[in-house]
Amino acid sequence: MSIRHLLPGPVGFGAAPLGNMFRSLTDEEARTTLRAAWDHGIRYFDTAPVYGAGLAETRLGEFLSQYDRSEYVLSTKVGRLILDEFEEPSTRELGEKGNLFQYGLPNKIHNDYSADATLRSVEDSLKRLRTDRLDIVWVHSVAQDFYGDDWIARFEEARTGAFRALTRLREEGVIKAWGLGVNRVEPLELTLDLAEPTPDAFLLAGRYTLLDHERALQRLLPAALRHDVDLVVGGPYSSGILVGGSHYEYGEAPAEIVAKVERITALAREHGIGVKSAALQFVLAHPAVAAVVPGASRPSRITEDLAALDQPVPAPFWQALRTEGIVSTGAPVPQS
């Protein structure tokens, strides 16, 4: 069930910022950022309808339309339909994420994980992305952070709807793989416990990072290895706080997280490395992780990300993180 044969490399492009996440990007900023990713050899692009109510898919589709479809790998998500009706973006209900895409398009977003909605969502995404096929489809956000106590009901809707619809599409060769794209480990653990259906991979955002990985290590990652279900990791910088931003979990970082990041930064400085290098290489060191998809809204971020992969990180740095309890003793770290 592995997707490693589909992925062109360990680093992809996360398109959430192209949906005007946190701030408004111009179309030109979006194009130059995508151009930098392409020019640096990135050929895997991940997006979703909810990113700016279709804005990220539209921008990505416009850029990729100049290339042959066989040159890149594309994933998007289902579970949210983008309607022709309008609403005020700043008043949208996105659970714990609040007004994450308040600068996106005003189209109304409708949550629906049924089979019919899944097929419609795929068709709509194909149009916005200007392509005739998707490689990977993720069932988006069936978790506590978006639905609170109702998440199990939403998960069941997806299990009997989206999961089965995507399994059929995979069997028919319409898509190559499917899985869940979430910010919590529990829905993924639950999926692995099911007799059917069988996902190929998961996109897990924010739950396997330098700042937060203990819960994923306990059960999810060992189970994923046993089931040969790969993980693509999103949000490796924990919404930006690890690399100079102020956001953690898509909101303002609490004081204890800021203090932890300051300590990681100080240790990185002592060992002559960048925090980006530590963050990306830590994620990719786990054998269950097939790729990482950091988001970017500026060309310089792409250059920094790829340079960070090549910077040697000395073993004493990882030992220092373990000693201070920042990195779990059970977490694999890169070998120097």
mmCIF file of N, CA, C and O in Angstrom, residues 43-97:
data_model
loop_
_atom_site.group_PDB
_atom_site.id
_atom_site.type_symbol
_atom_site.label_atom_id
_atom_site.label_comp_id
_atom_site.label_asym_id
_atom_site.label_seq_id
_atom_site.Cartn_x
_atom_site.Cartn_y
_atom_site.Cartn_z
ATOM 1 N N ARG A 43 8.540 18.419 -7.293
ATOM 2 C CA ARG A 43 7.560 17.925 -8.263
ATOM 3 C C ARG A 43 6.334 17.297 -7.585
ATOM 4 O O ARG A 43 5.520 16.682 -8.266
ATOM 5 N N TYR A 44 6.228 17.439 -6.274
ATOM 6 C CA TYR A 44 5.026 16.985 -5.584
ATOM 7 C C TYR A 44 4.348 18.197 -4.960
ATOM 8 O O TYR A 44 4.965 18.948 -4.194
ATOM 9 N N PHE A 45 3.073 18.383 -5.294
ATOM 10 C CA PHE A 45 2.309 19.535 -4.830
ATOM 11 C C PHE A 45 1.037 19.051 -4.146
ATOM 12 O O PHE A 45 0.284 18.258 -4.709
ATOM 13 N N ASP A 46 0.811 19.553 -2.924
ATOM 14 C CA ASP A 46 -0.380 19.175 -2.155
ATOM 15 C C ASP A 46 -1.234 20.404 -1.894
ATOM 16 O O ASP A 46 -0.726 21.455 -1.484
ATOM 17 N N THR A 47 -2.534 20.264 -2.109
ATOM 18 C CA THR A 47 -3.440 21.386 -1.918
ATOM 19 C C THR A 47 -4.762 20.884 -1.349
ATOM 20 O O THR A 47 -4.876 19.731 -0.940
ATOM 21 N N ALA A 48 -5.779 21.757 -1.307
ATOM 22 C CA ALA A 48 -7.098 21.383 -0.796
ATOM 23 C C ALA A 48 -8.107 22.457 -1.184
ATOM 24 O O ALA A 48 -7.762 23.639 -1.269
ATOM 25 N N PRO A 49 -9.371 22.071 -1.390
ATOM 26 C CA PRO A 49 -10.401 23.058 -1.696
ATOM 27 C C PRO A 49 -10.557 24.130 -0.621
ATOM 28 O O PRO A 49 -10.811 25.297 -0.928
ATOM 29 N N VAL A 50 -10.421 23.748 0.653
ATOM 30 C CA VAL A 50 -10.670 24.693 1.744
ATOM 31 C C VAL A 50 -9.601 25.773 1.838
ATOM 32 O O VAL A 50 -9.811 26.807 2.475
ATOM 33 N N TYR A 51 -8.460 25.587 1.205
ATOM 34 C CA TYR A 51 -7.402 26.590 1.250
ATOM 35 C C TYR A 51 -7.836 27.824 0.454
ATOM 36 O O TYR A 51 -7.640 27.910 -0.763
ATOM 37 N N GLY A 52 -8.424 28.767 1.168
ATOM 38 C CA GLY A 52 -8.886 29.983 0.518
ATOM 39 C C GLY A 52 -10.142 29.809 -0.296
ATOM 40 O O GLY A 52 -10.403 30.579 -1.210
ATOM 41 N N ALA A 53 -10.938 28.765 0.014
ATOM 42 C CA ALA A 53 -12.190 28.481 -0.704
ATOM 43 C C ALA A 53 -11.954 28.334 -2.205
ATOM 44 O O ALA A 53 -12.656 28.917 -3.026
ATOM 45 N N GLY A 54 -10.955 27.519 -2.544
ATOM 46 C CA GLY A 54 -10.653 27.242 -3.944
ATOM 47 C C GLY A 54 -9.512 28.059 -4.508
ATOM 48 O O GLY A 54 -9.018 27.767 -5.605
ATOM 49 N N LEU A 55 -9.063 29.069 -3.772
ATOM 50 C CA LEU A 55 -8.023 29.960 -4.285
ATOM 51 C C LEU A 55 -6.693 29.248 -4.510
ATOM 52 O O LEU A 55 -6.046 29.433 -5.549
ATOM 53 N N ALA A 56 -6.272 28.419 -3.542
ATOM 54 C CA ALA A 56 -4.989 27.727 -3.686
ATOM 55 C C ALA A 56 -5.013 26.762 -4.874
ATOM 56 O O ALA A 56 -4.048 26.686 -5.644
ATOM 57 N N GLU A 57 -6.108 26.009 -5.027
ATOM 58 C CA GLU A 57 -6.212 25.096 -6.166
ATOM 59 C C GLU A 57 -6.165 25.864 -7.480
ATOM 60 O O GLU A 57 -5.516 25.432 -8.438
ATOM 61 N N THR A 58 -6.863 26.973 -7.553
ATOM 62 C CA THR A 58 -6.898 27.769 -8.779
ATOM 63 C C THR A 58 -5.515 28.299 -9.134
ATOM 64 O O THR A 58 -5.072 28.225 -10.289
ATOM 65 N N ARG A 59 -4.825 28.832 -8.143
ATOM 66 C CA ARG A 59 -3.475 29.357 -8.399
ATOM 67 C C ARG A 59 -2.511 28.246 -8.784
ATOM 68 O O ARG A 59 -1.695 28.400 -9.702
ATOM 69 N N LEU A 60 -2.591 27.124 -8.086
ATOM 70 C CA LEU A 60 -1.715 26.002 -8.405
ATOM 71 C C LEU A 60 -2.016 25.459 -9.786
ATOM 72 O O LEU A 60 -1.098 25.167 -10.567
ATOM 73 N N GLY A 61 -3.289 25.324 -10.120
ATOM 74 C CA GLY A 61 -3.676 24.821 -11.427
ATOM 75 C C GLY A 61 -3.208 25.719 -12.557
ATOM 76 O O GLY A 61 -2.750 25.234 -13.603
ATOM 77 N N GLU A 62 -3.303 27.024 -12.357
ATOM 78 C CA GLU A 62 -2.841 27.962 -13.384
ATOM 79 C C GLU A 62 -1.347 27.791 -13.634
ATOM 80 O O GLU A 62 -0.888 27.756 -14.777
ATOM 81 N N PHE A 63 -0.587 27.638 -12.546
ATOM 82 C CA PHE A 63 0.863 27.497 -12.705
ATOM 83 C C PHE A 63 1.229 26.171 -13.364
ATOM 84 O O PHE A 63 2.028 26.130 -14.312
ATOM 85 N N LEU A 64 0.649 25.074 -12.884
ATOM 86 C CA LEU A 64 1.038 23.750 -13.379
ATOM 87 C C LEU A 64 0.536 23.481 -14.795
ATOM 88 O O LEU A 64 1.046 22.571 -15.461
ATOM 89 N N SER A 65 -0.430 24.251 -15.262
ATOM 90 C CA SER A 65 -0.991 24.006 -16.596
ATOM 91 C C SER A 65 0.031 24.204 -17.714
ATOM 92 O O SER A 65 -0.179 23.738 -18.836
ATOM 93 N N GLN A 66 1.127 24.852 -17.421
ATOM 94 C CA GLN A 66 2.153 25.070 -18.450
ATOM 95 C C GLN A 66 3.074 23.858 -18.616
ATOM 96 O O GLN A 66 3.915 23.837 -19.521
ATOM 97 N N TYR A 67 2.921 22.856 -17.764
ATOM 98 C CA TYR A 67 3.790 21.682 -17.800
ATOM 99 C C TYR A 67 3.006 20.433 -18.182
ATOM 100 O O TYR A 67 1.797 20.347 -17.975
ATOM 101 N N ASP A 68 3.721 19.457 -18.694
ATOM 102 C CA ASP A 68 3.108 18.176 -18.995
ATOM 103 C C ASP A 68 2.685 17.500 -17.693
ATOM 104 O O ASP A 68 3.434 17.504 -16.710
ATOM 105 N N ARG A 69 1.495 16.918 -17.698
ATOM 106 C CA ARG A 69 0.948 16.326 -16.479
ATOM 107 C C ARG A 69 1.825 15.209 -15.931
ATOM 108 O O ARG A 69 1.830 14.937 -14.711
ATOM 109 N N SER A 70 2.581 14.544 -16.764
ATOM 110 C CA SER A 70 3.420 13.443 -16.306
ATOM 111 C C SER A 70 4.646 13.915 -15.524
ATOM 112 O O SER A 70 5.355 13.116 -14.918
ATOM 113 N N GLU A 71 4.872 15.228 -15.496
ATOM 114 C CA GLU A 71 6.072 15.755 -14.857
ATOM 115 C C GLU A 71 5.920 15.983 -13.358
ATOM 116 O O GLU A 71 6.902 16.257 -12.672
ATOM 117 N N TYR A 72 4.708 15.902 -12.824
ATOM 118 C CA TYR A 72 4.534 16.216 -11.408
ATOM 119 C C TYR A 72 3.473 15.319 -10.774
ATOM 120 O O TYR A 72 2.659 14.704 -11.459
ATOM 121 N N VAL A 73 3.517 15.251 -9.461
ATOM 122 C CA VAL A 73 2.560 14.479 -8.657
ATOM 123 C C VAL A 73 1.677 15.467 -7.904
ATOM 124 O O VAL A 73 2.161 16.454 -7.343
ATOM 125 N N LEU A 74 0.378 15.175 -7.884
ATOM 126 C CA LEU A 74 -0.585 16.117 -7.343
ATOM 127 C C LEU A 74 -1.516 15.433 -6.352
ATOM 128 O O LEU A 74 -2.048 14.352 -6.612
ATOM 129 N N SER A 75 -1.706 16.062 -5.209
ATOM 130 C CA SER A 75 -2.711 15.574 -4.252
ATOM 131 C C SER A 75 -3.593 16.729 -3.810
ATOM 132 O O SER A 75 -3.141 17.867 -3.684
ATOM 133 N N THR A 76 -4.867 16.414 -3.599
ATOM 134 C CA THR A 76 -5.785 17.373 -3.013
ATOM 135 C C THR A 76 -6.699 16.623 -2.052
ATOM 136 O O THR A 76 -6.429 15.461 -1.738
ATOM 137 N N LYS A 77 -7.755 17.282 -1.601
ATOM 138 C CA LYS A 77 -8.542 16.715 -0.504
ATOM 139 C C LYS A 77 -10.033 16.781 -0.790
ATOM 140 O O LYS A 77 -10.476 17.544 -1.651
ATOM 141 N N VAL A 78 -10.786 15.961 -0.060
ATOM 142 C CA VAL A 78 -12.244 15.948 -0.153
ATOM 143 C C VAL A 78 -12.831 16.100 1.246
ATOM 144 O O VAL A 78 -12.158 15.873 2.246
ATOM 145 N N GLY A 79 -14.114 16.473 1.284
ATOM 146 C CA GLY A 79 -14.787 16.680 2.553
ATOM 147 C C GLY A 79 -15.383 18.072 2.675
ATOM 148 O O GLY A 79 -16.265 18.313 3.490
ATOM 149 N N ARG A 80 -14.895 18.993 1.831
ATOM 150 C CA ARG A 80 -15.427 20.355 1.804
ATOM 151 C C ARG A 80 -15.731 20.737 0.366
ATOM 152 O O ARG A 80 -14.854 20.714 -0.498
ATOM 153 N N LEU A 81 -16.979 21.080 0.108
ATOM 154 C CA LEU A 81 -17.380 21.552 -1.209
ATOM 155 C C LEU A 81 -17.352 23.079 -1.228
ATOM 156 O O LEU A 81 -17.773 23.734 -0.267
ATOM 157 N N ILE A 82 -16.872 23.628 -2.325
ATOM 158 C CA ILE A 82 -16.842 25.077 -2.507
ATOM 159 C C ILE A 82 -18.042 25.463 -3.373
ATOM 160 O O ILE A 82 -18.145 25.037 -4.530
ATOM 161 N N LEU A 83 -18.944 26.241 -2.805
ATOM 162 C CA LEU A 83 -20.204 26.553 -3.461
ATOM 163 C C LEU A 83 -20.142 27.884 -4.213
ATOM 164 O O LEU A 83 -19.227 28.693 -4.015
ATOM 165 N N ASP A 84 -21.138 28.115 -5.059
ATOM 166 C CA ASP A 84 -21.234 29.374 -5.791
ATOM 167 C C ASP A 84 -21.832 30.487 -4.926
ATOM 168 O O ASP A 84 -21.787 31.657 -5.300
ATOM 169 N N GLU A 85 -22.400 30.117 -3.800
ATOM 170 C CA GLU A 85 -22.915 31.117 -2.859
ATOM 171 C C GLU A 85 -21.743 31.782 -2.140
ATOM 172 O O GLU A 85 -20.631 31.240 -2.099
ATOM 173 N N PHE A 86 -22.018 32.946 -1.541
ATOM 174 C CA PHE A 86 -20.952 33.686 -0.875
ATOM 175 C C PHE A 86 -21.238 33.863 0.609
ATOM 176 O O PHE A 86 -22.385 33.822 1.054
ATOM 177 N N GLU A 87 -20.148 34.055 1.359
ATOM 178 C CA GLU A 87 -20.230 34.321 2.788
ATOM 179 C C GLU A 87 -19.060 35.212 3.176
ATOM 180 O O GLU A 87 -18.121 35.405 2.387
ATOM 181 N N GLU A 88 -19.102 35.730 4.380
ATOM 182 C CA GLU A 88 -17.997 36.545 4.871
ATOM 183 C C GLU A 88 -16.899 35.608 5.397
ATOM 184 O O GLU A 88 -17.106 34.891 6.380
ATOM 185 N N PRO A 89 -15.714 35.578 4.746
ATOM 186 C CA PRO A 89 -14.671 34.615 5.144
ATOM 187 C C PRO A 89 -14.278 34.680 6.620
ATOM 188 O O PRO A 89 -13.967 33.652 7.225
ATOM 189 N N SER A 90 -14.318 35.871 7.209
ATOM 190 C CA SER A 90 -13.865 36.004 8.597
ATOM 191 C C SER A 90 -14.845 35.402 9.596
ATOM 192 O O SER A 90 -14.509 35.241 10.778
ATOM 193 N N THR A 91 -16.057 35.055 9.147
ATOM 194 C CA THR A 91 -17.052 34.479 10.061
ATOM 195 C C THR A 91 -17.210 32.981 9.867
ATOM 196 O O THR A 91 -18.077 32.362 10.481
ATOM 197 N N ARG A 92 -16.372 32.361 9.036
ATOM 198 C CA ARG A 92 -16.487 30.925 8.801
ATOM 199 C C ARG A 92 -16.204 30.132 10.067
ATOM 200 O O ARG A 92 -15.370 30.495 10.880
ATOM 201 N N GLU A 93 -16.859 28.989 10.164
ATOM 202 C CA GLU A 93 -16.648 28.089 11.290
ATOM 203 C C GLU A 93 -15.640 27.021 10.882
ATOM 204 O O GLU A 93 -15.957 26.104 10.128
ATOM 205 N N LEU A 94 -14.413 27.174 11.357
ATOM 206 C CA LEU A 94 -13.359 26.198 11.065
ATOM 207 C C LEU A 94 -12.831 25.588 12.356
ATOM 208 O O LEU A 94 -11.635 25.318 12.493
ATOM 209 N N GLY A 95 -13.719 25.374 13.305
ATOM 210 C CA GLY A 95 -13.314 24.746 14.559
ATOM 211 C C GLY A 95 -12.252 25.542 15.280
ATOM 212 O O GLY A 95 -12.339 26.771 15.397
ATOM 213 N N GLU A 96 -11.224 24.846 15.748
ATOM 214 C CA GLU A 96 -10.142 25.507 16.472
ATOM 215 C C GLU A 96 -9.313 26.421 15.583
ATOM 216 O O GLU A 96 -8.534 27.238 16.083
ATOM 217 N N LYS A 97 -9.458 26.285 14.272
ATOM 218 C CA LYS A 97 -8.618 27.061 13.356
ATOM 219 C C LYS A 97 -9.133 28.482 13.142
ATOM 220 O O LYS A 97 -8.480 29.293 12.505
#
